[in-house]
Amino acid sequence: MAAADKALIRRSLMPNAFPRPALRPTRRGGAPRSVLLIMALAFLATGCSDLFGPSSDRPFQNLRCSVSESELFAGGPPPDGIPSLENPTFVSADDSSVDYLFGSDRVIGLLVDGEAWAIPHNVGWWHEIVNIDFPSGLQVAASYCPLTGSSLVFDREAAGGATMGVSGVLFQNNLVMFDRGDPSSLWFQMAREARCGPADGTRLDMVPSFEMTWAGWTELHPETKVVTGNLGMGRNYRSYPYGNYESNSQLLFPQPSVDSRRPMKERTLGIPDVEGSGGVGFPFNALADAEPGPVAAVHASARGRDVVVLWDQRAGGAMAFDARIDGTELTFSVEEDRIVDTQTGSTWRVDGLAVAGSWEGRRLDPVAEAYVSFWFAWMAFQPDAELWEPEASAS
């Protein structure tokens, strides 16, 4: 791959790399970011006292949490002030209502019931949680926190199938959800469990998801369904409401510590340990440096098993998979810009599908707990995690 081409691809991995039309949120679409910032700063002086106090008009009165109240902040909007979505309409990728998406926009991709589904970050900017009930009975909450850049999809079974809403509370700059079956329980997105209320300590199972660009997802899954832009919510889904937040080095709320080994808001695929604060983090630009071409395959040990992380620069996406199929341990490498297993020479895509060779048509099992977030947020929630870098892997 030519150096100029690789430089262009690397640029596409950085937040806000491609210019957008100069569109501002409408009055119905929500407050401009400057207004939200003023609201956030106003709340900093009191933390969440207006949310957690004993008064009967406070939404989370007398709530017991396993984290200190001083670590919780009111993000500005009240509970449901940022409205989650409940079973929004999905349409085909070529539907006219999908004109809000650019190829470089990022989406959360799901493979459920034999079909591909996409929840764009553009929708997450304005709603943060999309509750979906699939025909098979699977009930999920697809969540995206714009402040931590974190995409996690949860099975709602642990919450009794109740839909999730945006609480208006932040922990480590990260989304805190509440479930409508028991609004006094608060679920911390990147902790993947409840930390306040009766459900404190209850873990939410994750559903495997793929985060990449819209262009990358549709190339892999041209038949995908995607959330319509005609949601009737008065939002402009082309307009990013957080200014230059993704590309600057500022945070809106206090952060106890920031790991400075990587750029603060570099997207990172993280695989947390089964228990505790460890795991392995794979920064996107480190993965881009792993091979001279557009794809990479990285073997690692995570969650007590051997995994392989597959990376595709063109799609700006990475995912972790069990390195076994039908009990056979596979070793992956890159040949002529293709990911292949050395056992059979089969060719594999970044979403774990074999597209040529003996394994054609088979899929690797994804690591459900793997997710993408900004580097600072990954290390805030998994402070003992290892940092994967090409140099460390080669040594």
mmCIF file of C-alpha atoms in Angstrom:
data_model
loop_
_atom_site.group_PDB
_atom_site.id
_atom_site.type_symbol
_atom_site.label_atom_id
_atom_site.label_comp_id
_atom_site.label_asym_id
_atom_site.label_seq_id
_atom_site.Cartn_x
_atom_site.Cartn_y
_atom_site.Cartn_z
ATOM 1 C CA MET A 1 0.000 0.000 0.000
ATOM 2 C CA ALA A 2 1.340 3.432 -0.941
ATOM 3 C CA ALA A 3 2.332 5.739 1.911
ATOM 4 C CA ALA A 4 -0.126 8.397 0.727
ATOM 5 C CA ASP A 5 -2.984 5.893 0.722
ATOM 6 C CA LYS A 6 -2.117 4.701 4.208
ATOM 7 C CA ALA A 7 -1.964 8.299 5.439
ATOM 8 C CA LEU A 8 -5.455 8.908 4.059
ATOM 9 C CA ILE A 9 -6.789 5.771 5.741
ATOM 10 C CA ARG A 10 -5.164 6.744 9.048
ATOM 11 C CA ARG A 11 -6.786 10.163 8.790
ATOM 12 C CA SER A 12 -10.146 8.477 8.366
ATOM 13 C CA LEU A 13 -9.682 6.719 11.715
ATOM 14 C CA MET A 14 -9.468 9.987 13.605
ATOM 15 C CA PRO A 15 -12.695 11.516 14.928
ATOM 16 C CA ASN A 16 -14.244 14.194 12.713
ATOM 17 C CA ALA A 17 -11.658 13.486 10.014
ATOM 18 C CA PHE A 18 -14.072 14.364 7.219
ATOM 19 C CA PRO A 19 -15.762 17.788 7.129
ATOM 20 C CA ARG A 20 -19.505 17.906 7.582
ATOM 21 C CA PRO A 21 -22.026 20.418 6.325
ATOM 22 C CA ALA A 22 -22.246 23.387 8.673
ATOM 23 C CA LEU A 23 -25.504 22.252 10.237
ATOM 24 C CA ARG A 24 -26.587 23.390 13.680
ATOM 25 C CA PRO A 25 -29.116 21.654 15.907
ATOM 26 C CA THR A 26 -32.550 23.236 15.627
ATOM 27 C CA ARG A 27 -34.407 24.510 18.658
ATOM 28 C CA ARG A 28 -36.587 21.400 18.564
ATOM 29 C CA GLY A 29 -33.504 19.230 18.053
ATOM 30 C CA GLY A 30 -31.985 20.101 21.398
ATOM 31 C CA ALA A 31 -29.715 22.723 22.913
ATOM 32 C CA PRO A 32 -26.513 23.688 21.092
ATOM 33 C CA ARG A 33 -23.367 22.298 22.696
ATOM 34 C CA SER A 34 -22.433 25.700 24.160
ATOM 35 C CA VAL A 35 -25.675 25.722 26.157
ATOM 36 C CA LEU A 36 -25.144 22.148 27.330
ATOM 37 C CA LEU A 37 -21.594 23.028 28.385
ATOM 38 C CA ILE A 38 -22.848 25.927 30.499
ATOM 39 C CA MET A 39 -25.384 23.587 32.094
ATOM 40 C CA ALA A 40 -22.685 21.011 32.785
ATOM 41 C CA LEU A 41 -20.390 23.555 34.408
ATOM 42 C CA ALA A 42 -23.237 24.771 36.578
ATOM 43 C CA PHE A 43 -23.726 21.251 37.907
ATOM 44 C CA LEU A 44 -20.033 20.694 38.668
ATOM 45 C CA ALA A 45 -20.180 22.654 41.894
ATOM 46 C CA THR A 46 -22.803 20.374 43.423
ATOM 47 C CA GLY A 47 -22.178 17.026 41.756
ATOM 48 C CA CYS A 48 -25.374 14.994 41.877
ATOM 49 C CA SER A 49 -26.837 16.494 45.022
ATOM 50 C CA ASP A 50 -29.882 17.661 43.070
ATOM 51 C CA LEU A 51 -30.489 14.097 41.904
ATOM 52 C CA PHE A 52 -29.676 12.014 44.977
ATOM 53 C CA GLY A 53 -30.905 14.080 47.904
ATOM 54 C CA PRO A 54 -33.781 13.143 50.238
ATOM 55 C CA SER A 55 -36.316 15.546 48.724
ATOM 56 C CA SER A 56 -39.345 13.826 47.205
ATOM 57 C CA ASP A 57 -38.993 15.812 43.953
ATOM 58 C CA ARG A 58 -35.518 14.436 43.270
ATOM 59 C CA PRO A 59 -35.529 11.515 40.828
ATOM 60 C CA PHE A 60 -33.076 9.276 42.701
ATOM 61 C CA GLN A 61 -33.907 10.094 46.303
ATOM 62 C CA ASN A 62 -32.153 8.138 49.077
ATOM 63 C CA LEU A 63 -30.424 5.942 46.520
ATOM 64 C CA ARG A 64 -27.636 3.721 47.814
ATOM 65 C CA CYS A 65 -24.640 3.266 45.527
ATOM 66 C CA SER A 66 -21.450 1.220 45.693
ATOM 67 C CA VAL A 67 -19.510 4.234 44.393
ATOM 68 C CA SER A 68 -19.045 7.532 46.171
ATOM 69 C CA GLU A 69 -21.612 10.215 45.405
ATOM 70 C CA SER A 70 -18.661 12.567 44.825
ATOM 71 C CA GLU A 71 -17.804 10.534 41.709
ATOM 72 C CA LEU A 72 -21.243 11.062 40.176
ATOM 73 C CA PHE A 73 -22.186 14.160 38.234
ATOM 74 C CA ALA A 74 -25.407 15.493 36.822
ATOM 75 C CA GLY A 75 -24.837 15.808 33.101
ATOM 76 C CA GLY A 76 -27.338 18.638 32.617
ATOM 77 C CA PRO A 77 -30.486 17.012 31.185
ATOM 78 C CA PRO A 78 -32.754 15.278 33.753
ATOM 79 C CA PRO A 79 -33.738 11.600 33.516
ATOM 80 C CA ASP A 80 -35.109 11.002 30.006
ATOM 81 C CA GLY A 81 -34.027 14.533 29.062
ATOM 82 C CA ILE A 82 -32.002 12.703 26.434
ATOM 83 C CA PRO A 83 -34.753 10.413 25.111
ATOM 84 C CA SER A 84 -33.859 6.803 24.428
ATOM 85 C CA LEU A 85 -35.522 5.078 21.485
ATOM 86 C CA GLU A 86 -37.938 2.164 21.712
ATOM 87 C CA ASN A 87 -38.072 -0.148 18.692
ATOM 88 C CA PRO A 88 -37.382 2.507 16.051
ATOM 89 C CA THR A 89 -38.125 1.763 12.411
ATOM 90 C CA PHE A 90 -35.314 0.054 10.497
ATOM 91 C CA VAL A 91 -35.052 0.523 6.736
ATOM 92 C CA SER A 92 -32.794 -0.689 3.936
ATOM 93 C CA ALA A 93 -29.438 0.996 3.354
ATOM 94 C CA ASP A 94 -30.655 2.647 0.151
ATOM 95 C CA ASP A 95 -33.816 4.126 1.689
ATOM 96 C CA SER A 96 -34.143 7.879 1.136
ATOM 97 C CA SER A 97 -34.424 8.466 4.896
ATOM 98 C CA VAL A 98 -30.823 7.285 5.348
ATOM 99 C CA ASP A 99 -29.415 10.380 3.631
ATOM 100 C CA TYR A 100 -28.278 11.597 7.064
ATOM 101 C CA LEU A 101 -25.363 9.143 6.929
ATOM 102 C CA PHE A 102 -21.961 9.777 5.366
ATOM 103 C CA GLY A 103 -19.705 6.861 4.498
ATOM 104 C CA SER A 104 -17.246 7.920 7.207
ATOM 105 C CA ASP A 105 -19.906 7.992 9.941
ATOM 106 C CA ARG A 106 -19.574 5.188 12.452
ATOM 107 C CA VAL A 107 -22.195 2.566 13.220
ATOM 108 C CA ILE A 108 -22.804 -0.212 15.722
ATOM 109 C CA GLY A 109 -23.368 -3.354 13.686
ATOM 110 C CA LEU A 110 -25.301 -6.402 14.885
ATOM 111 C CA LEU A 111 -25.859 -9.842 13.393
ATOM 112 C CA VAL A 112 -29.123 -11.117 14.880
ATOM 113 C CA ASP A 113 -31.710 -13.577 13.576
ATOM 114 C CA GLY A 114 -29.611 -14.130 10.462
ATOM 115 C CA GLU A 115 -29.822 -10.460 9.503
ATOM 116 C CA ALA A 116 -27.524 -7.433 9.721
ATOM 117 C CA TRP A 117 -28.629 -4.364 11.659
ATOM 118 C CA ALA A 118 -26.948 -0.965 12.047
ATOM 119 C CA ILE A 119 -27.393 1.655 14.763
ATOM 120 C CA PRO A 120 -25.462 4.776 13.703
ATOM 121 C CA HIS A 121 -23.498 6.890 16.140
ATOM 122 C CA ASN A 122 -25.453 9.795 14.639
ATOM 123 C CA VAL A 123 -28.523 8.402 16.396
ATOM 124 C CA GLY A 124 -26.493 7.736 19.545
ATOM 125 C CA TRP A 125 -25.360 11.369 19.705
ATOM 126 C CA TRP A 126 -28.956 12.394 20.333
ATOM 127 C CA HIS A 127 -30.492 9.365 22.069
ATOM 128 C CA GLU A 128 -27.586 7.333 23.579
ATOM 129 C CA ILE A 129 -29.745 4.200 24.004
ATOM 130 C CA VAL A 130 -31.761 2.294 21.408
ATOM 131 C CA ASN A 131 -33.986 -0.444 22.853
ATOM 132 C CA ILE A 132 -34.753 -3.182 20.331
ATOM 133 C CA ASP A 133 -36.972 -6.262 20.656
ATOM 134 C CA PHE A 134 -36.002 -8.759 17.963
ATOM 135 C CA PRO A 135 -38.463 -11.321 16.546
ATOM 136 C CA SER A 136 -36.462 -14.155 18.140
ATOM 137 C CA GLY A 137 -37.190 -12.748 21.598
ATOM 138 C CA LEU A 138 -33.779 -11.160 22.154
ATOM 139 C CA GLN A 139 -34.213 -7.794 23.863
ATOM 140 C CA VAL A 140 -31.228 -5.458 23.683
ATOM 141 C CA ALA A 141 -30.168 -1.978 24.655
ATOM 142 C CA ALA A 142 -27.682 -0.664 22.088
ATOM 143 C CA SER A 143 -25.867 2.146 23.867
ATOM 144 C CA TYR A 144 -23.440 4.823 22.734
ATOM 145 C CA CYS A 145 -21.941 7.430 25.063
ATOM 146 C CA PRO A 146 -20.640 10.438 23.084
ATOM 147 C CA LEU A 147 -18.402 11.617 25.938
ATOM 148 C CA THR A 148 -16.483 8.335 26.227
ATOM 149 C CA GLY A 149 -16.936 7.153 22.633
ATOM 150 C CA SER A 150 -18.142 3.808 23.967
ATOM 151 C CA SER A 151 -20.399 1.395 22.065
ATOM 152 C CA LEU A 152 -21.851 -1.475 24.107
ATOM 153 C CA VAL A 153 -24.894 -3.622 23.374
ATOM 154 C CA PHE A 154 -26.606 -5.315 26.312
ATOM 155 C CA ASP A 155 -29.076 -8.144 26.678
ATOM 156 C CA ARG A 156 -31.837 -6.670 28.860
ATOM 157 C CA GLU A 157 -32.703 -10.003 30.479
ATOM 158 C CA ALA A 158 -30.885 -9.151 33.741
ATOM 159 C CA ALA A 159 -33.183 -6.129 34.053
ATOM 160 C CA GLY A 160 -36.249 -8.286 33.498
ATOM 161 C CA GLY A 161 -36.445 -7.189 29.875
ATOM 162 C CA ALA A 162 -37.224 -3.616 30.915
ATOM 163 C CA THR A 163 -36.188 -0.881 28.524
ATOM 164 C CA MET A 164 -33.250 1.337 29.447
ATOM 165 C CA GLY A 165 -33.307 5.117 29.689
ATOM 166 C CA VAL A 166 -30.689 7.856 30.044
ATOM 167 C CA SER A 167 -30.496 8.840 33.714
ATOM 168 C CA GLY A 168 -28.781 12.208 33.314
ATOM 169 C CA VAL A 169 -26.038 10.980 35.662
ATOM 170 C CA LEU A 170 -22.419 10.525 34.590
ATOM 171 C CA PHE A 171 -19.642 8.444 36.155
ATOM 172 C CA GLN A 172 -16.107 8.967 34.838
ATOM 173 C CA ASN A 173 -17.728 10.999 32.017
ATOM 174 C CA ASN A 174 -19.641 7.851 31.067
ATOM 175 C CA LEU A 175 -23.321 7.131 30.510
ATOM 176 C CA VAL A 176 -25.374 5.889 33.453
ATOM 177 C CA MET A 177 -28.609 4.130 32.479
ATOM 178 C CA PHE A 178 -31.769 3.362 34.439
ATOM 179 C CA ASP A 179 -34.249 0.602 33.722
ATOM 180 C CA ARG A 180 -37.912 1.420 33.559
ATOM 181 C CA GLY A 181 -38.870 -1.726 35.428
ATOM 182 C CA ASP A 182 -37.059 -0.440 38.513
ATOM 183 C CA PRO A 183 -36.023 3.198 38.001
ATOM 184 C CA SER A 184 -34.171 3.222 41.321
ATOM 185 C CA SER A 185 -31.471 0.933 39.873
ATOM 186 C CA LEU A 186 -28.720 2.676 37.920
ATOM 187 C CA TRP A 187 -26.593 0.769 35.414
ATOM 188 C CA PHE A 188 -23.126 2.080 34.517
ATOM 189 C CA GLN A 189 -22.441 1.512 30.833
ATOM 190 C CA MET A 190 -18.705 0.751 30.802
ATOM 191 C CA ALA A 191 -18.863 -1.044 34.164
ATOM 192 C CA ARG A 192 -21.461 -3.286 32.494
ATOM 193 C CA GLU A 193 -23.430 -3.598 35.715
ATOM 194 C CA ALA A 194 -25.651 -1.772 38.190
ATOM 195 C CA ARG A 195 -23.833 0.271 40.813
ATOM 196 C CA CYS A 196 -26.809 1.946 42.503
ATOM 197 C CA GLY A 197 -30.123 0.734 43.872
ATOM 198 C CA PRO A 198 -31.609 -2.735 44.421
ATOM 199 C CA ALA A 199 -29.799 -4.222 41.402
ATOM 200 C CA ASP A 200 -26.359 -3.035 42.599
ATOM 201 C CA GLY A 201 -23.775 -5.621 41.526
ATOM 202 C CA THR A 202 -25.961 -7.246 38.870
ATOM 203 C CA ARG A 203 -24.087 -7.739 35.606
ATOM 204 C CA LEU A 204 -25.604 -7.171 32.175
ATOM 205 C CA ASP A 205 -24.642 -9.762 29.569
ATOM 206 C CA MET A 206 -23.291 -8.249 26.381
ATOM 207 C CA VAL A 207 -24.370 -8.999 22.833
ATOM 208 C CA PRO A 208 -21.541 -9.151 20.255
ATOM 209 C CA SER A 209 -21.371 -5.989 18.170
ATOM 210 C CA PHE A 210 -19.116 -4.563 15.498
ATOM 211 C CA GLU A 211 -18.165 -0.903 15.322
ATOM 212 C CA MET A 212 -16.918 0.486 12.017
ATOM 213 C CA THR A 213 -17.725 3.066 9.366
ATOM 214 C CA TRP A 214 -21.038 3.038 7.562
ATOM 215 C CA ALA A 215 -19.182 2.483 4.276
ATOM 216 C CA GLY A 216 -17.314 -0.463 5.786
ATOM 217 C CA TRP A 217 -20.454 -2.050 7.232
ATOM 218 C CA THR A 218 -22.466 -1.746 4.033
ATOM 219 C CA GLU A 219 -19.612 -3.210 2.003
ATOM 220 C CA LEU A 220 -19.676 -6.281 4.252
ATOM 221 C CA HIS A 221 -23.470 -6.325 4.619
ATOM 222 C CA PRO A 222 -25.171 -4.524 1.715
ATOM 223 C CA GLU A 223 -28.501 -6.005 2.820
ATOM 224 C CA THR A 224 -28.251 -4.394 6.270
ATOM 225 C CA LYS A 225 -31.160 -2.681 7.947
ATOM 226 C CA VAL A 226 -30.461 0.676 9.595
ATOM 227 C CA VAL A 227 -32.331 3.088 11.852
ATOM 228 C CA THR A 228 -34.375 5.474 9.735
ATOM 229 C CA GLY A 229 -33.662 9.181 9.844
ATOM 230 C CA ASN A 230 -37.412 9.870 9.998
ATOM 231 C CA LEU A 231 -37.926 9.283 13.709
ATOM 232 C CA GLY A 232 -40.218 12.238 14.327
ATOM 233 C CA MET A 233 -38.043 13.443 17.204
ATOM 234 C CA GLY A 234 -37.040 16.815 15.764
ATOM 235 C CA ARG A 235 -33.341 15.920 15.690
ATOM 236 C CA ASN A 236 -30.931 16.636 12.858
ATOM 237 C CA TYR A 237 -28.983 13.394 12.618
ATOM 238 C CA ARG A 238 -26.423 14.912 10.271
ATOM 239 C CA SER A 239 -25.433 17.404 12.938
ATOM 240 C CA TYR A 240 -22.915 16.457 15.634
ATOM 241 C CA PRO A 241 -24.028 18.392 18.736
ATOM 242 C CA TYR A 242 -20.736 18.300 20.661
ATOM 243 C CA GLY A 243 -18.644 20.757 18.647
ATOM 244 C CA ASN A 244 -15.025 19.600 18.326
ATOM 245 C CA TYR A 245 -15.174 17.386 21.415
ATOM 246 C CA GLU A 246 -13.994 14.233 19.634
ATOM 247 C CA SER A 247 -10.887 15.908 18.237
ATOM 248 C CA ASN A 248 -9.757 17.982 21.219
ATOM 249 C CA SER A 249 -8.074 16.885 24.448
ATOM 250 C CA GLN A 250 -10.677 18.280 26.824
ATOM 251 C CA LEU A 251 -13.223 16.498 28.996
ATOM 252 C CA LEU A 252 -16.468 17.994 30.230
ATOM 253 C CA PHE A 253 -16.378 16.493 33.723
ATOM 254 C CA PRO A 254 -13.644 15.706 36.255
ATOM 255 C CA GLN A 255 -11.641 12.569 35.553
ATOM 256 C CA PRO A 256 -9.608 11.142 38.470
ATOM 257 C CA SER A 257 -6.693 10.200 36.209
ATOM 258 C CA VAL A 258 -5.877 9.958 32.507
ATOM 259 C CA ASP A 259 -3.414 7.455 31.046
ATOM 260 C CA SER A 260 -1.113 9.485 28.796
ATOM 261 C CA ARG A 261 0.481 6.627 26.851
ATOM 262 C CA ARG A 262 -1.936 7.054 23.947
ATOM 263 C CA PRO A 263 -3.955 10.000 22.592
ATOM 264 C CA MET A 264 -6.831 10.634 24.974
ATOM 265 C CA LYS A 265 -9.617 10.043 22.460
ATOM 266 C CA GLU A 266 -8.020 7.415 20.259
ATOM 267 C CA ARG A 267 -10.558 4.696 19.580
ATOM 268 C CA THR A 268 -9.554 1.477 21.296
ATOM 269 C CA LEU A 269 -10.902 -2.060 21.166
ATOM 270 C CA GLY A 270 -10.921 -3.285 24.748
ATOM 271 C CA ILE A 271 -11.354 -6.814 26.072
ATOM 272 C CA PRO A 272 -11.997 -6.650 29.835
ATOM 273 C CA ASP A 273 -11.053 -9.471 32.164
ATOM 274 C CA VAL A 274 -13.815 -11.757 33.407
ATOM 275 C CA GLU A 275 -13.443 -10.157 36.839
ATOM 276 C CA GLY A 276 -11.476 -7.175 38.080
ATOM 277 C CA SER A 277 -9.943 -4.171 36.379
ATOM 278 C CA GLY A 278 -7.589 -5.844 33.908
ATOM 279 C CA GLY A 279 -7.837 -6.841 30.276
ATOM 280 C CA VAL A 280 -6.166 -5.889 27.015
ATOM 281 C CA GLY A 281 -6.613 -2.695 25.004
ATOM 282 C CA PHE A 282 -5.876 -2.457 21.274
ATOM 283 C CA PRO A 283 -5.639 1.191 20.140
ATOM 284 C CA PHE A 284 -6.741 1.621 16.549
ATOM 285 C CA ASN A 285 -3.591 3.370 15.376
ATOM 286 C CA ALA A 286 -1.464 0.668 17.002
ATOM 287 C CA LEU A 287 -3.412 -1.892 14.985
ATOM 288 C CA ALA A 288 -2.890 0.238 11.878
ATOM 289 C CA ASP A 289 0.868 0.016 12.499
ATOM 290 C CA ALA A 290 0.820 -3.770 12.896
ATOM 291 C CA GLU A 291 1.052 -4.433 9.150
ATOM 292 C CA PRO A 292 2.134 -2.373 6.132
ATOM 293 C CA GLY A 293 -1.188 -3.120 4.418
ATOM 294 C CA PRO A 294 -4.835 -2.428 5.257
ATOM 295 C CA VAL A 295 -5.566 -5.487 7.424
ATOM 296 C CA ALA A 296 -4.044 -7.135 10.480
ATOM 297 C CA ALA A 297 -4.532 -10.224 12.641
ATOM 298 C CA VAL A 298 -3.228 -10.086 16.207
ATOM 299 C CA HIS A 299 -3.161 -13.052 18.568
ATOM 300 C CA ALA A 300 -3.534 -12.431 22.285
ATOM 301 C CA SER A 301 -4.689 -14.036 25.502
ATOM 302 C CA ALA A 302 -7.835 -12.563 27.026
ATOM 303 C CA ARG A 303 -10.548 -13.748 29.402
ATOM 304 C CA GLY A 304 -8.665 -17.006 29.936
ATOM 305 C CA ARG A 305 -8.519 -18.059 26.295
ATOM 306 C CA ASP A 306 -6.651 -17.455 23.062
ATOM 307 C CA VAL A 307 -8.252 -14.804 20.899
ATOM 308 C CA VAL A 308 -7.482 -13.136 17.607
ATOM 309 C CA VAL A 309 -8.180 -9.476 16.890
ATOM 310 C CA LEU A 310 -8.992 -8.805 13.243
ATOM 311 C CA TRP A 311 -8.505 -5.286 11.923
ATOM 312 C CA ASP A 312 -9.466 -3.544 8.693
ATOM 313 C CA GLN A 313 -8.207 0.004 8.172
ATOM 314 C CA ARG A 314 -10.540 0.624 5.245
ATOM 315 C CA ALA A 315 -13.565 0.031 7.471
ATOM 316 C CA GLY A 316 -11.959 1.626 10.536
ATOM 317 C CA GLY A 317 -12.975 -1.412 12.563
ATOM 318 C CA ALA A 318 -11.620 -4.192 14.746
ATOM 319 C CA MET A 319 -13.185 -7.118 16.559
ATOM 320 C CA ALA A 320 -11.952 -9.950 18.794
ATOM 321 C CA PHE A 321 -12.805 -13.596 18.176
ATOM 322 C CA ASP A 322 -12.189 -16.996 19.682
ATOM 323 C CA ALA A 323 -9.246 -18.365 17.694
ATOM 324 C CA ARG A 324 -10.881 -21.814 17.514
ATOM 325 C CA ILE A 325 -13.481 -23.221 15.181
ATOM 326 C CA ASP A 326 -15.026 -26.653 15.768
ATOM 327 C CA GLY A 327 -12.368 -27.199 18.422
ATOM 328 C CA THR A 328 -9.525 -26.544 15.982
ATOM 329 C CA GLU A 329 -7.054 -23.864 17.042
ATOM 330 C CA LEU A 330 -6.313 -21.537 14.136
ATOM 331 C CA THR A 331 -3.332 -19.280 13.592
ATOM 332 C CA PHE A 332 -3.908 -16.155 11.536
ATOM 333 C CA SER A 333 -1.551 -14.055 9.462
ATOM 334 C CA VAL A 334 -1.653 -11.581 6.594
ATOM 335 C CA GLU A 335 -0.782 -12.533 3.026
ATOM 336 C CA GLU A 336 -1.124 -10.112 0.118
ATOM 337 C CA ASP A 337 -3.424 -7.830 2.118
ATOM 338 C CA ARG A 338 -5.668 -10.760 3.099
ATOM 339 C CA ILE A 339 -6.249 -12.298 6.523
ATOM 340 C CA VAL A 340 -5.683 -16.052 6.238
ATOM 341 C CA ASP A 341 -5.407 -18.974 8.620
ATOM 342 C CA THR A 342 -2.153 -20.864 8.234
ATOM 343 C CA GLN A 343 -3.849 -24.249 8.690
ATOM 344 C CA THR A 344 -6.008 -24.118 5.523
ATOM 345 C CA GLY A 345 -5.210 -20.822 3.825
ATOM 346 C CA SER A 346 -8.850 -19.739 4.096
ATOM 347 C CA THR A 347 -9.476 -15.998 3.749
ATOM 348 C CA TRP A 348 -11.307 -14.158 6.543
ATOM 349 C CA ARG A 349 -13.042 -10.780 6.877
ATOM 350 C CA VAL A 350 -12.907 -8.383 9.810
ATOM 351 C CA ASP A 351 -16.381 -9.537 10.919
ATOM 352 C CA GLY A 352 -15.106 -13.110 11.332
ATOM 353 C CA LEU A 353 -16.561 -14.608 8.145
ATOM 354 C CA ALA A 354 -14.469 -16.904 5.957
ATOM 355 C CA VAL A 355 -14.987 -15.848 2.339
ATOM 356 C CA ALA A 356 -12.713 -18.334 0.553
ATOM 357 C CA GLY A 357 -11.041 -21.673 1.220
ATOM 358 C CA SER A 358 -11.929 -24.723 3.300
ATOM 359 C CA TRP A 359 -13.790 -22.685 5.920
ATOM 360 C CA GLU A 360 -15.776 -20.574 3.426
ATOM 361 C CA GLY A 361 -19.131 -19.556 4.880
ATOM 362 C CA ARG A 362 -18.142 -20.268 8.492
ATOM 363 C CA ARG A 363 -17.879 -17.618 11.192
ATOM 364 C CA LEU A 364 -15.563 -17.264 14.141
ATOM 365 C CA ASP A 365 -17.258 -16.771 17.510
ATOM 366 C CA PRO A 366 -16.910 -13.115 18.550
ATOM 367 C CA VAL A 367 -15.861 -12.144 22.063
ATOM 368 C CA ALA A 368 -19.137 -10.625 23.235
ATOM 369 C CA GLU A 369 -17.499 -8.509 25.929
ATOM 370 C CA ALA A 370 -15.136 -6.699 23.523
ATOM 371 C CA TYR A 371 -16.121 -3.105 22.825
ATOM 372 C CA VAL A 372 -14.775 0.156 21.410
ATOM 373 C CA SER A 373 -14.288 3.342 23.418
ATOM 374 C CA PHE A 374 -11.937 6.288 23.703
ATOM 375 C CA TRP A 375 -8.546 5.378 25.197
ATOM 376 C CA PHE A 376 -8.956 7.533 28.321
ATOM 377 C CA ALA A 377 -12.282 5.898 29.151
ATOM 378 C CA TRP A 378 -11.071 2.338 28.580
ATOM 379 C CA MET A 379 -8.198 2.859 31.036
ATOM 380 C CA ALA A 380 -10.462 4.633 33.531
ATOM 381 C CA PHE A 381 -12.669 1.554 33.794
ATOM 382 C CA GLN A 382 -9.903 -1.054 33.328
ATOM 383 C CA PRO A 383 -6.862 0.647 34.938
ATOM 384 C CA ASP A 384 -4.886 -2.597 35.180
ATOM 385 C CA ALA A 385 -5.376 -3.529 31.530
ATOM 386 C CA GLU A 386 -2.413 -4.266 29.285
ATOM 387 C CA LEU A 387 -1.657 -1.972 26.372
ATOM 388 C CA TRP A 388 -1.111 -3.872 23.141
ATOM 389 C CA GLU A 389 1.376 -2.311 20.747
ATOM 390 C CA PRO A 390 3.190 -3.850 17.762
ATOM 391 C CA GLU A 391 6.575 -3.425 19.407
ATOM 392 C CA ALA A 392 5.419 -5.205 22.565
ATOM 393 C CA SER A 393 3.924 -8.022 20.493
ATOM 394 C CA ALA A 394 7.158 -8.533 18.554
ATOM 395 C CA SER A 395 9.412 -8.551 21.606
#
